[in-house]
Amino acid sequence: GLLISVIGCGGGQNNNTTVQSGTSENKGISERKFKLSVGLTEDHPEGVGGKKFKEIVEKNSGGKFQVNVYFNNQLGDDKKVSDSLQSGTVELGIISTSPLTASVKEFGIFDLPFIFNNEKEADAVLDGTVGKTLLDKLPAHNLIGLGYWENGFRNLTNSKKPVATLEDFKGLKIRTIPNQVHLDVFKALGANPTPMPFSELFTAMESKTIDGQENPLTAIQSSKFYEVQSHLSLSKHLYTPFIFMASKKFWDKLNDQEKKILQDAVIEAGKFQRELNREETKKSLEYLKNKGMQVSEFSNEETKKIQEAVKPVIDKYSKELGEELVKKMFDEIQKVRGE
Ligand code: KDG
């Protein structure tokens, strides 16, 4: 009795269709096996979403497609996975958009700090024309963008001291995603940022090579950062989307029916994953407090100071990444705020 479809609304057309192997509906589907790379752990919403994707794809292909999901950077960090997708050695992968700026710099618009106030605004931009414009830039880099999932709002942790003011950032050695906007943001705040792949992060914190890092609460929980970080600041300074991509080399071998099964499953499992991440984020804060993390928040006054300090970074990258695109993003956010 566990085979209950969790998502009843929206999504692909095949939701409630049981397709039997060998019937006319799926005669165009070939037997295929492929790898899906998930960066975070199996119990993180990214991992649970990956498993949901597998379930949907295997069902809607009548068992012809077999998805093998690899968790926890087993197939490599985000950079490696995007390289493997480009060369075709991995078929599917979910990574943060931030390291992808190495290929398509315009993804950096999502790295601008304090752009989104909430997830609803992020959804509107990602699922709207701006999100689509960026996905359309990927085939030129041998990648196919199938949709956005949620990593989430990032918060600062460190092992040294409570961080509750702009002043407190001074001199802290912070690991960032390898991404120029992130580096500039932390420099503007007075910290000492170092780019590093996620897979090396825990050890770097454990050995005190760095003082801190920033990630969404769900990742801080699932990757057990609370074991090596005693302070959590609810900074929500950036929202990081996950992007679900296919290798173009793999994708180009599929027929339309096969492509549709995968495309629809990314959207359907993505709706589930975003919802799950939002529920889990609420629970994570309690979880991390129970694990002994000391939680700080910024007063409105300090938040204003911080936003003032990073404004030059926003201005610089708005120009560099395309003022028109950035304006479109702000317009879409304004539309949601006005609703
Ligand atoms: O490879 C792990 C990823 O999922 C990564 O994108 C997580 O946000 C992340 C980070 O900080 O690298």
mmCIF file of C-alpha atoms and ligand atoms in Angstrom:
data_model
loop_
_atom_site.group_PDB
_atom_site.id
_atom_site.type_symbol
_atom_site.label_atom_id
_atom_site.label_comp_id
_atom_site.label_asym_id
_atom_site.label_seq_id
_atom_site.Cartn_x
_atom_site.Cartn_y
_atom_site.Cartn_z
ATOM 1 C CA GLY A 1 0.000 0.000 0.000
ATOM 2 C CA LEU A 2 2.941 2.376 -0.295
ATOM 3 C CA LEU A 3 2.462 2.991 -3.994
ATOM 4 C CA ILE A 4 0.382 6.091 -3.452
ATOM 5 C CA SER A 5 1.022 8.923 -5.853
ATOM 6 C CA VAL A 6 1.957 11.833 -3.561
ATOM 7 C CA ILE A 7 1.252 14.466 -6.150
ATOM 8 C CA GLY A 8 -2.266 14.561 -7.425
ATOM 9 C CA CYS A 9 -2.298 17.955 -9.072
ATOM 10 C CA GLY A 10 -0.529 19.487 -12.049
ATOM 11 C CA GLY A 11 2.615 17.871 -13.347
ATOM 12 C CA GLY A 12 2.885 15.528 -16.287
ATOM 13 C CA GLN A 13 -0.033 14.015 -18.127
ATOM 14 C CA ASN A 14 1.039 10.499 -17.309
ATOM 15 C CA ASN A 15 0.482 10.876 -13.584
ATOM 16 C CA ASN A 16 -2.287 8.394 -13.234
ATOM 17 C CA THR A 17 -1.598 6.170 -16.193
ATOM 18 C CA THR A 18 -0.150 2.782 -15.544
ATOM 19 C CA VAL A 19 1.767 1.883 -18.657
ATOM 20 C CA GLN A 20 2.526 -1.786 -19.063
ATOM 21 C CA SER A 21 5.696 -2.848 -20.755
ATOM 22 C CA GLY A 22 5.006 -3.869 -24.337
ATOM 23 C CA THR A 23 1.688 -2.046 -24.848
ATOM 24 C CA SER A 24 1.197 0.404 -27.682
ATOM 25 C CA GLU A 25 1.629 3.419 -25.378
ATOM 26 C CA ASN A 26 5.285 2.748 -24.785
ATOM 27 C CA LYS A 27 6.494 0.989 -27.867
ATOM 28 C CA GLY A 28 8.688 3.997 -28.522
ATOM 29 C CA ILE A 29 10.462 3.641 -25.206
ATOM 30 C CA SER A 30 13.773 1.823 -25.264
ATOM 31 C CA GLU A 31 15.290 0.039 -22.314
ATOM 32 C CA ARG A 32 17.751 2.463 -20.806
ATOM 33 C CA LYS A 33 19.751 2.746 -17.625
ATOM 34 C CA PHE A 34 21.076 6.047 -16.433
ATOM 35 C CA LYS A 35 22.821 7.709 -13.540
ATOM 36 C CA LEU A 36 21.404 10.650 -11.588
ATOM 37 C CA SER A 37 23.862 12.589 -9.448
ATOM 38 C CA VAL A 38 22.572 14.201 -6.237
ATOM 39 C CA GLY A 39 25.067 16.372 -4.347
ATOM 40 C CA LEU A 40 23.612 16.114 -0.862
ATOM 41 C CA THR A 41 22.632 13.138 1.272
ATOM 42 C CA GLU A 42 19.904 10.595 0.648
ATOM 43 C CA ASP A 43 17.722 11.979 3.462
ATOM 44 C CA HIS A 44 18.062 15.623 2.370
ATOM 45 C CA PRO A 45 15.053 16.858 0.320
ATOM 46 C CA GLU A 46 17.343 16.815 -2.727
ATOM 47 C CA GLY A 47 17.951 13.098 -2.146
ATOM 48 C CA VAL A 48 14.310 12.330 -1.354
ATOM 49 C CA GLY A 49 13.318 14.275 -4.477
ATOM 50 C CA GLY A 50 15.822 12.267 -6.506
ATOM 51 C CA LYS A 51 14.188 9.071 -5.322
ATOM 52 C CA LYS A 52 10.746 10.472 -6.157
ATOM 53 C CA PHE A 53 12.033 11.278 -9.662
ATOM 54 C CA LYS A 54 13.281 7.701 -10.054
ATOM 55 C CA GLU A 55 9.924 6.299 -8.953
ATOM 56 C CA ILE A 56 7.966 8.496 -11.403
ATOM 57 C CA VAL A 57 10.285 7.788 -14.340
ATOM 58 C CA GLU A 58 10.354 4.050 -13.789
ATOM 59 C CA LYS A 59 6.570 3.938 -13.482
ATOM 60 C CA ASN A 60 5.833 6.150 -16.489
ATOM 61 C CA SER A 61 8.294 4.288 -18.694
ATOM 62 C CA GLY A 62 6.618 1.007 -17.820
ATOM 63 C CA GLY A 63 9.816 -0.142 -16.200
ATOM 64 C CA LYS A 64 11.918 0.423 -19.316
ATOM 65 C CA PHE A 65 13.978 3.209 -17.781
ATOM 66 C CA GLN A 66 16.125 2.421 -14.802
ATOM 67 C CA VAL A 67 17.447 5.413 -12.835
ATOM 68 C CA ASN A 68 20.386 4.803 -10.526
ATOM 69 C CA VAL A 69 20.609 7.618 -8.024
ATOM 70 C CA TYR A 70 23.993 8.508 -6.499
ATOM 71 C CA PHE A 71 23.967 10.696 -3.406
ATOM 72 C CA ASN A 72 26.410 12.785 -1.413
ATOM 73 C CA ASN A 73 28.812 13.833 -4.178
ATOM 74 C CA GLN A 74 29.595 10.172 -4.945
ATOM 75 C CA LEU A 75 29.922 11.106 -8.617
ATOM 76 C CA GLY A 76 31.903 14.232 -7.718
ATOM 77 C CA ASP A 77 31.285 17.805 -6.641
ATOM 78 C CA ASP A 78 29.095 20.192 -8.619
ATOM 79 C CA LYS A 79 31.881 21.225 -10.994
ATOM 80 C CA LYS A 80 32.846 17.620 -11.717
ATOM 81 C CA VAL A 81 29.222 16.631 -12.269
ATOM 82 C CA SER A 82 28.641 19.434 -14.751
ATOM 83 C CA ASP A 83 31.860 18.407 -16.568
ATOM 84 C CA SER A 84 30.635 14.792 -16.639
ATOM 85 C CA LEU A 85 27.253 15.875 -17.998
ATOM 86 C CA GLN A 86 29.019 17.862 -20.698
ATOM 87 C CA SER A 87 31.166 14.909 -21.719
ATOM 88 C CA GLY A 88 28.277 12.440 -21.395
ATOM 89 C CA THR A 89 29.737 10.105 -18.744
ATOM 90 C CA VAL A 90 26.849 11.000 -16.398
ATOM 91 C CA GLU A 91 23.339 11.327 -17.855
ATOM 92 C CA LEU A 92 21.475 13.385 -15.228
ATOM 93 C CA GLY A 93 22.540 15.621 -12.364
ATOM 94 C CA ILE A 94 21.223 18.093 -9.814
ATOM 95 C CA ILE A 95 23.632 20.850 -8.770
ATOM 96 C CA SER A 96 23.439 24.375 -7.411
ATOM 97 C CA THR A 97 23.213 27.052 -10.082
ATOM 98 C CA SER A 98 26.081 28.988 -8.467
ATOM 99 C CA PRO A 99 29.032 26.874 -9.749
ATOM 100 C CA LEU A 100 27.382 26.788 -13.167
ATOM 101 C CA THR A 101 28.335 30.449 -13.663
ATOM 102 C CA ALA A 102 31.666 29.067 -14.862
ATOM 103 C CA SER A 103 29.791 28.013 -18.044
ATOM 104 C CA VAL A 104 26.890 30.488 -18.187
ATOM 105 C CA LYS A 105 27.762 33.620 -16.264
ATOM 106 C CA GLU A 106 24.178 34.928 -16.314
ATOM 107 C CA PHE A 107 23.155 32.314 -13.724
ATOM 108 C CA GLY A 108 24.947 34.696 -11.365
ATOM 109 C CA ILE A 109 21.818 36.839 -11.178
ATOM 110 C CA PHE A 110 20.474 34.303 -8.651
ATOM 111 C CA ASP A 111 23.606 34.806 -6.554
ATOM 112 C CA LEU A 112 22.911 38.471 -5.956
ATOM 113 C CA PRO A 113 22.272 38.896 -2.224
ATOM 114 C CA PHE A 114 18.886 39.779 -0.703
ATOM 115 C CA ILE A 115 17.020 39.528 -4.006
ATOM 116 C CA PHE A 116 14.207 37.249 -2.889
ATOM 117 C CA ASN A 117 12.166 37.776 0.281
ATOM 118 C CA ASN A 118 10.579 34.355 0.185
ATOM 119 C CA GLU A 119 10.284 31.157 -1.827
ATOM 120 C CA LYS A 120 7.199 32.323 -3.671
ATOM 121 C CA GLU A 121 9.243 35.090 -5.289
ATOM 122 C CA ALA A 122 11.972 32.642 -6.223
ATOM 123 C CA ASP A 123 9.407 30.289 -7.802
ATOM 124 C CA ALA A 124 7.976 33.121 -9.901
ATOM 125 C CA VAL A 125 11.381 34.065 -11.306
ATOM 126 C CA LEU A 126 12.638 30.514 -11.811
ATOM 127 C CA ASP A 127 9.445 29.250 -13.434
ATOM 128 C CA GLY A 128 8.952 32.443 -15.454
ATOM 129 C CA THR A 129 10.709 33.956 -18.454
ATOM 130 C CA VAL A 130 13.961 34.726 -16.634
ATOM 131 C CA GLY A 131 14.413 31.127 -15.501
ATOM 132 C CA LYS A 132 13.580 29.915 -19.003
ATOM 133 C CA THR A 133 15.984 32.373 -20.660
ATOM 134 C CA LEU A 134 18.813 30.909 -18.595
ATOM 135 C CA LEU A 135 17.889 27.278 -19.293
ATOM 136 C CA ASP A 136 17.959 28.125 -22.994
ATOM 137 C CA LYS A 137 21.628 29.096 -22.728
ATOM 138 C CA LEU A 138 22.680 25.593 -21.644
ATOM 139 C CA PRO A 139 22.555 23.552 -24.895
ATOM 140 C CA ALA A 140 25.422 25.669 -26.262
ATOM 141 C CA HIS A 141 27.450 24.141 -23.389
ATOM 142 C CA ASN A 142 26.335 20.560 -24.059
ATOM 143 C CA LEU A 143 23.857 20.703 -21.191
ATOM 144 C CA ILE A 144 20.062 20.523 -21.103
ATOM 145 C CA GLY A 145 18.303 22.383 -18.285
ATOM 146 C CA LEU A 146 15.166 20.495 -17.285
ATOM 147 C CA GLY A 147 14.043 22.655 -14.387
ATOM 148 C CA TYR A 148 14.764 24.193 -11.020
ATOM 149 C CA TRP A 149 14.481 22.535 -7.655
ATOM 150 C CA GLU A 150 15.265 24.142 -4.316
ATOM 151 C CA ASN A 151 18.465 24.307 -2.322
ATOM 152 C CA GLY A 152 17.184 27.347 -0.453
ATOM 153 C CA PHE A 153 18.035 30.427 1.571
ATOM 154 C CA ARG A 154 21.580 30.306 2.851
ATOM 155 C CA ASN A 155 22.572 30.984 6.453
ATOM 156 C CA LEU A 156 25.964 31.505 8.023
ATOM 157 C CA THR A 157 27.545 29.108 10.511
ATOM 158 C CA ASN A 158 30.924 29.315 12.232
ATOM 159 C CA SER A 159 32.929 27.806 15.055
ATOM 160 C CA LYS A 160 34.245 31.025 16.588
ATOM 161 C CA LYS A 161 31.599 33.391 17.872
ATOM 162 C CA PRO A 162 28.012 34.542 17.510
ATOM 163 C CA VAL A 163 27.610 36.670 14.381
ATOM 164 C CA ALA A 164 24.779 39.162 14.812
ATOM 165 C CA THR A 165 26.183 42.416 13.421
ATOM 166 C CA LEU A 166 27.982 43.552 10.274
ATOM 167 C CA GLU A 167 31.066 44.091 12.418
ATOM 168 C CA ASP A 168 31.051 40.415 13.440
ATOM 169 C CA PHE A 169 31.882 39.258 9.884
ATOM 170 C CA LYS A 170 35.297 40.904 10.092
ATOM 171 C CA GLY A 171 38.159 38.501 9.471
ATOM 172 C CA LEU A 172 36.056 35.321 9.595
ATOM 173 C CA LYS A 173 37.406 32.673 7.246
ATOM 174 C CA ILE A 174 34.337 31.616 5.316
ATOM 175 C CA ARG A 175 34.136 28.887 2.706
ATOM 176 C CA THR A 176 32.010 29.903 -0.262
ATOM 177 C CA ILE A 177 30.804 28.067 -3.347
ATOM 178 C CA PRO A 178 33.323 28.688 -6.144
ATOM 179 C CA ASN A 179 31.435 31.703 -7.506
ATOM 180 C CA GLN A 180 32.619 35.271 -8.005
ATOM 181 C CA VAL A 181 29.461 36.939 -6.671
ATOM 182 C CA HIS A 182 29.593 34.921 -3.436
ATOM 183 C CA LEU A 183 33.265 35.809 -2.982
ATOM 184 C CA ASP A 184 32.593 39.505 -3.533
ATOM 185 C CA VAL A 185 29.631 39.465 -1.150
ATOM 186 C CA PHE A 186 31.731 38.082 1.695
ATOM 187 C CA LYS A 187 34.595 40.439 0.935
ATOM 188 C CA ALA A 188 32.159 43.354 1.051
ATOM 189 C CA LEU A 189 31.031 42.158 4.489
ATOM 190 C CA GLY A 190 34.609 42.193 5.717
ATOM 191 C CA ALA A 191 35.030 38.420 5.903
ATOM 192 C CA ASN A 192 37.893 36.409 4.455
ATOM 193 C CA PRO A 193 36.228 34.085 1.900
ATOM 194 C CA THR A 194 37.772 30.969 0.328
ATOM 195 C CA PRO A 195 36.103 29.037 -2.490
ATOM 196 C CA MET A 196 36.022 25.289 -1.967
ATOM 197 C CA PRO A 197 33.977 22.341 -3.262
ATOM 198 C CA PHE A 198 31.223 21.162 -0.934
ATOM 199 C CA SER A 199 32.785 17.716 -0.625
ATOM 200 C CA GLU A 200 35.851 19.153 1.151
ATOM 201 C CA LEU A 201 33.907 21.401 3.468
ATOM 202 C CA PHE A 202 33.264 19.210 6.520
ATOM 203 C CA THR A 203 36.925 18.272 6.897
ATOM 204 C CA ALA A 204 38.028 21.880 6.432
ATOM 205 C CA MET A 205 35.749 22.939 9.268
ATOM 206 C CA GLU A 206 36.722 20.013 11.455
ATOM 207 C CA SER A 207 40.426 20.802 11.079
ATOM 208 C CA LYS A 208 39.687 24.528 11.575
ATOM 209 C CA THR A 209 41.275 25.418 8.227
ATOM 210 C CA ILE A 210 38.218 27.627 7.903
ATOM 211 C CA ASP A 211 35.954 29.158 10.552
ATOM 212 C CA GLY A 212 32.655 28.869 8.828
ATOM 213 C CA GLN A 213 30.442 28.354 5.825
ATOM 214 C CA GLU A 214 26.969 29.208 4.627
ATOM 215 C CA ASN A 215 24.244 26.841 3.447
ATOM 216 C CA PRO A 216 20.498 26.312 3.797
ATOM 217 C CA LEU A 217 19.328 24.855 7.127
ATOM 218 C CA THR A 218 18.361 21.531 5.572
ATOM 219 C CA ALA A 219 21.915 21.004 4.280
ATOM 220 C CA ILE A 220 23.474 22.106 7.587
ATOM 221 C CA GLN A 221 21.356 19.379 9.167
ATOM 222 C CA SER A 222 21.810 16.564 6.633
ATOM 223 C CA SER A 223 25.567 17.077 6.242
ATOM 224 C CA LYS A 224 25.922 17.244 10.037
ATOM 225 C CA PHE A 225 27.723 20.596 10.077
ATOM 226 C CA TYR A 226 26.392 21.123 13.617
ATOM 227 C CA GLU A 227 29.045 18.647 14.744
ATOM 228 C CA VAL A 228 31.809 21.107 13.832
ATOM 229 C CA GLN A 229 30.018 24.486 13.943
ATOM 230 C CA SER A 230 28.600 25.939 17.141
ATOM 231 C CA HIS A 231 27.078 29.201 15.846
ATOM 232 C CA LEU A 232 24.269 29.743 13.395
ATOM 233 C CA SER A 233 23.204 33.162 12.093
ATOM 234 C CA LEU A 234 19.867 33.361 10.314
ATOM 235 C CA SER A 235 21.244 35.612 7.597
ATOM 236 C CA LYS A 236 19.162 34.362 4.627
ATOM 237 C CA HIS A 237 21.582 36.351 2.507
ATOM 238 C CA LEU A 238 21.224 34.378 -0.729
ATOM 239 C CA TYR A 239 18.744 31.985 -2.285
ATOM 240 C CA THR A 240 20.337 29.135 -4.206
ATOM 241 C CA PRO A 241 18.282 27.163 -6.700
ATOM 242 C CA PHE A 242 19.158 23.631 -7.638
ATOM 243 C CA ILE A 243 19.165 22.983 -11.348
ATOM 244 C CA PHE A 244 18.230 19.598 -12.769
ATOM 245 C CA MET A 245 20.241 18.961 -15.929
ATOM 246 C CA ALA A 246 20.731 16.269 -18.541
ATOM 247 C CA SER A 247 23.781 15.579 -20.623
ATOM 248 C CA LYS A 248 23.041 16.859 -24.134
ATOM 249 C CA LYS A 249 24.866 13.868 -25.617
ATOM 250 C CA PHE A 250 22.455 11.551 -23.788
ATOM 251 C CA TRP A 251 19.392 13.737 -24.396
ATOM 252 C CA ASP A 252 19.913 13.894 -28.147
ATOM 253 C CA LYS A 253 19.595 10.096 -28.348
ATOM 254 C CA LEU A 254 16.074 10.109 -26.875
ATOM 255 C CA ASN A 255 12.852 10.358 -28.873
ATOM 256 C CA ASP A 256 10.140 12.864 -27.970
ATOM 257 C CA GLN A 257 8.155 10.400 -25.891
ATOM 258 C CA GLU A 258 11.218 9.470 -23.869
ATOM 259 C CA LYS A 259 12.182 13.110 -23.391
ATOM 260 C CA LYS A 260 8.678 13.925 -22.194
ATOM 261 C CA ILE A 261 8.786 11.230 -19.516
ATOM 262 C CA LEU A 262 11.965 12.740 -18.068
ATOM 263 C CA GLN A 263 10.919 16.365 -18.501
ATOM 264 C CA ASP A 264 7.536 15.792 -16.832
ATOM 265 C CA ALA A 265 9.129 13.850 -13.992
ATOM 266 C CA VAL A 266 11.578 16.673 -13.248
ATOM 267 C CA ILE A 267 8.633 19.092 -12.906
ATOM 268 C CA GLU A 268 6.457 16.705 -10.883
ATOM 269 C CA ALA A 269 9.208 15.543 -8.534
ATOM 270 C CA GLY A 270 10.395 19.159 -8.348
ATOM 271 C CA LYS A 271 7.043 20.358 -6.991
ATOM 272 C CA PHE A 272 7.245 17.655 -4.358
ATOM 273 C CA GLN A 273 10.888 18.493 -3.586
ATOM 274 C CA ARG A 274 10.278 22.223 -3.148
ATOM 275 C CA GLU A 275 7.352 21.592 -0.791
ATOM 276 C CA LEU A 276 9.336 19.052 1.190
ATOM 277 C CA ASN A 277 12.325 21.392 1.473
ATOM 278 C CA ARG A 278 10.079 24.138 2.849
ATOM 279 C CA GLU A 279 8.534 21.860 5.462
ATOM 280 C CA GLU A 280 11.923 20.461 6.421
ATOM 281 C CA THR A 281 13.480 23.945 6.684
ATOM 282 C CA LYS A 282 11.015 24.788 9.460
ATOM 283 C CA LYS A 283 11.882 21.607 11.333
ATOM 284 C CA SER A 284 15.621 22.006 10.775
ATOM 285 C CA LEU A 285 15.900 25.100 12.943
ATOM 286 C CA GLU A 286 14.538 23.193 15.951
ATOM 287 C CA TYR A 287 16.736 20.235 15.111
ATOM 288 C CA LEU A 288 19.885 22.362 14.986
ATOM 289 C CA LYS A 289 19.021 24.099 18.267
ATOM 290 C CA ASN A 290 18.569 20.694 19.875
ATOM 291 C CA LYS A 291 21.990 19.737 18.575
ATOM 292 C CA GLY A 292 23.388 22.647 20.565
ATOM 293 C CA MET A 293 23.844 25.311 17.912
ATOM 294 C CA GLN A 294 23.603 28.833 19.235
ATOM 295 C CA VAL A 295 21.293 30.821 16.986
ATOM 296 C CA SER A 296 21.658 34.545 16.254
ATOM 297 C CA GLU A 297 19.441 36.869 14.303
ATOM 298 C CA PHE A 298 20.210 40.275 12.859
ATOM 299 C CA SER A 299 18.234 43.274 14.080
ATOM 300 C CA ASN A 300 16.502 45.359 11.404
ATOM 301 C CA GLU A 301 19.186 47.978 11.857
ATOM 302 C CA GLU A 302 22.035 45.493 11.267
ATOM 303 C CA THR A 303 20.205 43.966 8.314
ATOM 304 C CA LYS A 304 20.060 47.436 6.760
ATOM 305 C CA LYS A 305 23.796 47.922 7.330
ATOM 306 C CA ILE A 306 24.552 44.555 5.754
ATOM 307 C CA GLN A 307 22.353 45.299 2.757
ATOM 308 C CA GLU A 308 24.069 48.670 2.369
ATOM 309 C CA ALA A 309 27.496 46.977 2.466
ATOM 310 C CA VAL A 310 26.644 44.524 -0.335
ATOM 311 C CA LYS A 311 24.868 47.059 -2.552
ATOM 312 C CA PRO A 312 28.004 47.825 -4.599
ATOM 313 C CA VAL A 313 28.262 44.090 -5.391
ATOM 314 C CA ILE A 314 24.684 44.069 -6.667
ATOM 315 C CA ASP A 315 25.340 47.168 -8.775
ATOM 316 C CA LYS A 316 28.568 45.782 -10.215
ATOM 317 C CA TYR A 317 27.080 42.434 -11.219
ATOM 318 C CA SER A 318 23.801 43.889 -12.471
ATOM 319 C CA LYS A 319 25.907 45.650 -15.102
ATOM 320 C CA GLU A 320 28.171 42.701 -15.769
ATOM 321 C CA LEU A 321 25.468 40.062 -15.997
ATOM 322 C CA GLY A 322 23.063 42.102 -18.090
ATOM 323 C CA GLU A 323 20.996 45.001 -16.814
ATOM 324 C CA GLU A 324 18.039 44.011 -18.933
ATOM 325 C CA LEU A 325 17.926 40.498 -17.468
ATOM 326 C CA VAL A 326 18.315 41.788 -13.917
ATOM 327 C CA LYS A 327 15.562 44.338 -14.496
ATOM 328 C CA LYS A 328 13.283 41.591 -15.803
ATOM 329 C CA MET A 329 13.987 39.607 -12.636
ATOM 330 C CA PHE A 330 13.126 42.555 -10.396
ATOM 331 C CA ASP A 331 9.953 43.194 -12.421
ATOM 332 C CA GLU A 332 8.841 39.600 -11.918
ATOM 333 C CA ILE A 333 9.522 39.856 -8.184
ATOM 334 C CA GLN A 334 7.581 43.132 -8.012
ATOM 335 C CA LYS A 335 4.631 41.447 -9.682
ATOM 336 C CA VAL A 336 4.530 38.787 -6.950
ATOM 337 C CA ARG A 337 4.891 41.425 -4.219
ATOM 338 C CA GLY A 338 1.959 43.344 -5.647
ATOM 339 C CA GLU A 339 -0.357 40.325 -5.626
HETATM 340 O O1 KDG B 1 27.574 19.111 -4.241
HETATM 341 C C1 KDG B 1 26.781 19.501 -3.191
HETATM 342 C C2 KDG B 1 25.788 20.410 -3.757
HETATM 343 O O2 KDG B 1 24.518 20.015 -3.683
HETATM 344 C C3 KDG B 1 26.016 21.838 -3.456
HETATM 345 O O3 KDG B 1 25.375 22.544 -4.446
HETATM 346 C C4 KDG B 1 25.563 22.297 -2.096
HETATM 347 O O4 KDG B 1 24.978 24.553 -1.790
HETATM 348 C C5 KDG B 1 25.855 23.745 -1.861
HETATM 349 C C6 KDG B 1 27.242 24.171 -1.623
HETATM 350 O O5 KDG B 1 27.398 24.925 -0.662
HETATM 351 O O6 KDG B 1 28.176 23.791 -2.325
#
